[in-house]
Amino acid sequence: LEPIFSSEDIMRQMPVEGKLFKAVDAVWREAMQNTFDAPGVIVTARREGLLDSLINANGKLDTIQKGLADYLETKMVAFPRFFFLSADELLEILAETKEPRKVQPHMKKCFDGIDKLEFQDGSDSSFQELDITACLDAKGERIPFEYEACNHKLINPKDSGGNVEQWLVEVEIIMKKSLAYTIDNSYDDFQKKNFMDWIKLWQGQVILAVNQIMWTSRIEASINEGQIIGAEKAITNLANEIAEEVLATVKLVRTKISKALRTACGALVVLHVHNRDTTFMLAKVGVESTTDFDLLAQLR
């Protein structure tokens, strides 16, 4: 408990438990000093008031532990992702509220895809020091936080009054908004660019999400086109297009590309092969309407 209550931030947030710990600490230090001065077993065992003071100190420790557990629970309820952390890890974060960058080693446990946050160091005049402007994964792939586009206030831990959970909740909100905004932009870009050029411009998760959205859109367009040229022909044409995209993606993986793009392409090939096979199947069974069960079963 000593490293915990040696933190000014913890002492400020848990004043009652802090005072109790100081009292227990004083009892322990005094007992140890007296034992050091007179190390005999008999002398120590017969020391007046020692047993009562240690029993009392143990009672206070129980109170401190309960207070600490309640304190951590309030933080976990405020930011439920804290439940993924151990008590020691959470205390490490809470004990360093003046240095928000200390949260970086624990981001992976709180957010599966986030390795670290991008804190401004004050060198950019358009931002204040510690403004949070992006999140990055382990491979360095970056999603910028689109504050203006998403109509969200710029996040700076200094504005939260030392409450880590408060600004982390805001990080979670802007992360979701920014990802949705990026997916929207990528969806529009997909329809303007060549498939292989498009892949190279966007983040892995965005590529996979938009690819699935576009498959649904393209298969519905093919079914509608099938009312003119025949369902099987229209859907088979789409399946052949997807097959060509699979081959082109495989060729791209064999070239010199970044590790992040290679990982994204690997996942994309798996999804694309599934989409290709599903599209050939839909052509074979003769899907003629967007409400046909064979299509709806795939969408679910």
XYZ file of C-alpha atoms in Angstrom:
300
model
C 0.000 0.000 0.000
C 2.909 2.371 0.567
C 3.539 3.147 -3.153
C -0.186 3.840 -3.560
C -0.503 6.288 -0.680
C 2.789 7.959 -1.444
C 1.015 9.460 -4.463
C -0.363 12.965 -3.874
C -3.188 12.279 -6.347
C -4.373 9.195 -4.455
C -4.093 11.015 -1.105
C -6.183 13.867 -2.491
C -8.879 11.509 -3.795
C -8.894 9.233 -0.702
C -8.202 11.544 2.274
C -9.813 9.312 4.944
C -7.969 6.150 3.871
C -4.813 8.225 3.463
C -4.926 9.384 7.095
C -5.594 5.833 8.278
C -2.616 4.560 6.294
C -0.338 7.215 7.779
C -1.432 6.104 11.265
C -0.797 2.417 10.468
C 2.528 3.267 8.868
C 3.591 5.209 11.961
C 2.678 2.268 14.252
C 4.653 -0.154 12.071
C 7.715 2.060 11.836
C 7.731 2.665 15.587
C 7.404 -1.065 16.310
C 10.244 -1.895 13.924
C 12.489 0.834 15.355
C 11.921 -0.417 18.911
C 12.612 -3.991 17.781
C 15.819 -2.845 16.105
C 16.922 -1.049 19.286
C 16.061 -4.071 21.482
C 15.988 -7.135 19.229
C 15.353 -9.735 21.935
C 12.289 -11.932 21.361
C 11.131 -11.890 25.003
C 11.581 -8.138 25.299
C 9.658 -7.505 22.098
C 6.842 -9.910 22.997
C 6.387 -8.239 26.405
C 6.486 -4.686 25.074
C 3.539 -2.798 26.548
C 0.787 -1.910 24.084
C 2.453 -3.598 21.092
C -0.197 -6.287 20.604
C -3.113 -3.868 20.965
C -1.544 -1.370 18.562
C -0.933 -4.081 15.910
C -4.481 -5.443 16.264
C -5.806 -1.891 15.896
C -3.564 -1.326 12.878
C -4.875 -4.517 11.223
C -8.434 -3.255 11.694
C -7.503 0.021 10.038
C -5.869 -1.877 7.157
C -9.127 -3.748 6.561
C -10.942 -0.400 6.400
C -8.304 0.940 4.001
C -8.575 -2.106 1.721
C -12.355 -1.838 1.610
C -12.166 1.889 0.866
C -9.602 1.243 -1.859
C -11.780 -1.459 -3.442
C -14.809 0.869 -3.395
C -12.723 3.672 -4.897
C -11.515 1.445 -7.752
C -15.061 0.233 -8.393
C -16.325 3.798 -8.840
C -13.592 4.353 -11.444
C -14.465 1.079 -13.213
C -18.159 1.951 -13.315
C -17.324 5.386 -14.754
C -15.119 3.796 -17.454
C -16.060 0.084 -17.762
C -12.978 -0.766 -19.842
C -10.998 -0.443 -16.601
C -12.418 -3.870 -15.697
C -9.881 -5.311 -18.172
C -7.044 -4.067 -15.942
C -5.742 -5.531 -12.700
C -6.053 -3.472 -9.503
C -2.309 -2.738 -9.586
C -2.447 -1.530 -13.194
C -5.437 0.684 -12.489
C -3.776 2.160 -9.415
C -0.663 2.878 -11.463
C -2.796 4.953 -13.838
C -4.729 6.719 -11.085
C -1.549 7.547 -9.172
C -0.147 9.476 -12.146
C -2.986 11.824 -13.098
C -0.535 14.686 -13.644
C 1.231 12.647 -16.335
C -1.530 11.252 -18.613
C 1.031 9.607 -20.918
C 1.473 6.969 -18.198
C -1.767 5.431 -19.490
C -0.076 4.428 -22.769
C 1.226 0.970 -21.676
C -2.332 -0.007 -20.660
C -4.179 1.137 -23.793
C -3.954 -2.324 -25.395
C -5.945 -3.855 -22.549
C -8.587 -1.132 -22.606
C -8.968 -1.028 -26.404
C -8.179 -4.136 -28.406
C -7.063 -2.233 -31.515
C -5.359 0.788 -29.926
C -1.699 0.567 -29.000
C -1.274 4.210 -27.998
C -2.744 7.685 -28.231
C -1.128 10.636 -29.961
C -0.462 13.407 -27.424
C 0.712 16.763 -28.723
C 4.036 17.872 -27.254
C 3.431 21.595 -27.689
C 5.608 21.999 -30.774
C 2.548 22.524 -33.024
C 1.158 26.017 -32.450
C -2.351 24.931 -33.475
C -2.582 22.603 -30.459
C -1.946 22.844 -26.728
C 0.403 20.457 -24.969
C -1.269 17.088 -24.218
C -4.098 17.592 -26.731
C -5.074 14.098 -27.958
C -5.235 14.108 -31.748
C -5.200 10.467 -32.912
C -4.994 6.795 -31.970
C -2.487 4.299 -33.373
C -2.308 0.513 -33.531
C 0.770 -1.627 -32.859
C 1.907 -1.299 -36.494
C 1.676 2.479 -36.436
C -1.548 2.707 -38.446
C -3.201 5.991 -37.487
C -6.799 7.151 -37.166
C -6.906 10.952 -36.705
C -9.541 12.283 -34.343
C -11.877 14.388 -36.489
C -13.023 16.850 -33.824
C -14.320 19.557 -36.162
C -16.073 17.195 -38.578
C -17.646 15.244 -35.707
C -18.587 18.392 -33.758
C -16.682 17.235 -30.678
C -14.656 19.251 -28.183
C -10.884 18.780 -28.351
C -9.750 16.390 -25.605
C -7.016 17.481 -23.214
C -6.503 15.561 -19.927
C -5.798 18.858 -18.155
C -9.485 19.747 -18.525
C -10.700 16.704 -16.573
C -9.429 17.826 -13.160
C -7.241 14.752 -12.729
C -10.045 12.267 -13.441
C -8.473 9.810 -15.898
C -11.726 7.962 -16.495
C -13.391 11.201 -17.611
C -11.080 11.925 -20.543
C -10.824 8.231 -21.485
C -14.614 8.132 -21.913
C -14.262 11.095 -24.283
C -11.472 9.271 -26.148
C -13.783 6.288 -26.649
C -16.544 8.540 -28.017
C -14.349 10.471 -30.472
C -12.615 7.238 -31.538
C -15.967 5.754 -32.605
C -17.093 8.979 -34.277
C -13.803 9.394 -36.151
C -13.803 5.779 -37.318
C -17.374 6.128 -38.608
C -16.433 9.405 -40.345
C -13.374 7.797 -41.937
C -15.454 4.818 -43.139
C -17.955 7.239 -44.741
C -15.143 9.056 -46.571
C -13.578 5.781 -47.661
C -16.956 4.558 -48.967
C -17.222 7.652 -51.174
C -13.606 7.242 -52.288
C -14.181 3.575 -53.237
C -16.590 4.645 -55.948
C -14.147 7.138 -57.463
C -10.910 5.134 -57.533
C -9.505 1.902 -58.881
C -9.849 -0.881 -56.282
C -6.092 -1.442 -55.920
C -5.354 2.278 -55.593
C -8.106 2.602 -52.997
C -6.667 -0.195 -50.814
C -3.374 1.666 -50.410
C -4.976 4.858 -49.117
C -6.978 3.664 -46.130
C -6.557 1.953 -42.761
C -7.041 -1.805 -42.457
C -10.249 -1.798 -40.426
C -11.734 0.823 -42.728
C -10.838 -1.232 -45.812
C -12.499 -4.367 -44.432
C -15.666 -2.550 -43.329
C -16.130 -0.656 -46.593
C -15.353 -3.766 -48.652
C -18.252 -5.593 -46.968
C -20.560 -2.593 -47.400
C -19.656 -2.414 -51.093
C -20.197 -6.153 -51.601
C -23.752 -5.767 -50.302
C -24.306 -2.711 -52.491
C -22.805 -4.370 -55.583
C -24.730 -7.626 -55.172
C -28.011 -5.702 -54.887
C -27.133 -3.667 -57.986
C -26.361 -6.895 -59.871
C -29.694 -8.421 -58.852
C -31.511 -5.328 -60.096
C -29.492 -5.445 -63.331
C -30.454 -9.109 -63.601
C -34.034 -8.101 -64.280
C -32.783 -6.774 -67.618
C -29.967 -9.143 -68.701
C -30.816 -12.129 -66.523
C -29.999 -12.741 -62.857
C -27.419 -15.474 -63.365
C -25.457 -13.494 -65.941
C -25.433 -10.252 -63.918
C -24.363 -11.922 -60.657
C -21.752 -14.064 -62.408
C -20.255 -10.894 -63.913
C -19.890 -9.483 -60.394
C -18.352 -12.734 -59.133
C -15.757 -12.559 -61.931
C -14.950 -8.936 -60.979
C -14.414 -9.955 -57.354
C -12.257 -12.912 -58.451
C -10.038 -10.480 -60.395
C -9.790 -8.233 -57.322
C -8.716 -11.239 -55.230
C -5.909 -12.050 -57.664
C -4.815 -8.402 -57.795
C -4.742 -8.243 -53.981
C -2.628 -11.417 -53.812
C -0.175 -9.884 -56.314
C -0.008 -6.729 -54.171
C 0.883 -8.779 -51.078
C 3.875 -10.218 -52.949
C 5.312 -6.751 -53.567
C 7.142 -4.435 -51.149
C 4.418 -2.906 -48.986
C 4.119 -1.768 -45.392
C 3.472 -4.287 -42.640
C 0.107 -2.682 -41.853
C -1.036 -2.886 -45.491
C 0.170 -6.486 -45.743
C -1.883 -7.441 -42.673
C -4.943 -5.646 -44.060
C -4.547 -7.330 -47.449
C -4.264 -10.742 -45.791
C -7.591 -10.253 -44.013
C -9.109 -8.729 -47.149
C -8.197 -11.775 -49.240
C -9.987 -14.069 -46.775
C -13.154 -11.941 -46.866
C -12.952 -11.402 -50.619
C -12.588 -15.131 -51.358
C -15.663 -15.762 -49.216
C -17.542 -13.005 -51.068
C -16.456 -14.451 -54.426
C -17.651 -17.954 -53.535
C -20.901 -16.601 -52.096
C -21.535 -14.542 -55.243
C -20.985 -17.562 -57.520
C -23.371 -19.527 -55.296
C -26.044 -16.825 -55.525
C -25.689 -16.834 -59.319
C -26.035 -20.619 -59.389
C -29.213 -20.721 -57.264
C -30.708 -17.949 -59.389
C -31.400 -15.162 -56.897
C -33.786 -12.732 -58.598
C -34.780 -10.375 -55.786
C -33.070 -8.573 -52.897
C -35.652 -10.170 -50.594
C -34.838 -13.763 -51.625
C -33.954 -15.956 -48.644
C -30.638 -17.154 -50.168
C -29.374 -13.545 -50.204
C -30.800 -12.548 -46.807
C -29.207 -15.615 -45.221
C -25.782 -14.356 -46.354
C -26.381 -10.824 -45.079
C -27.199 -12.160 -41.620
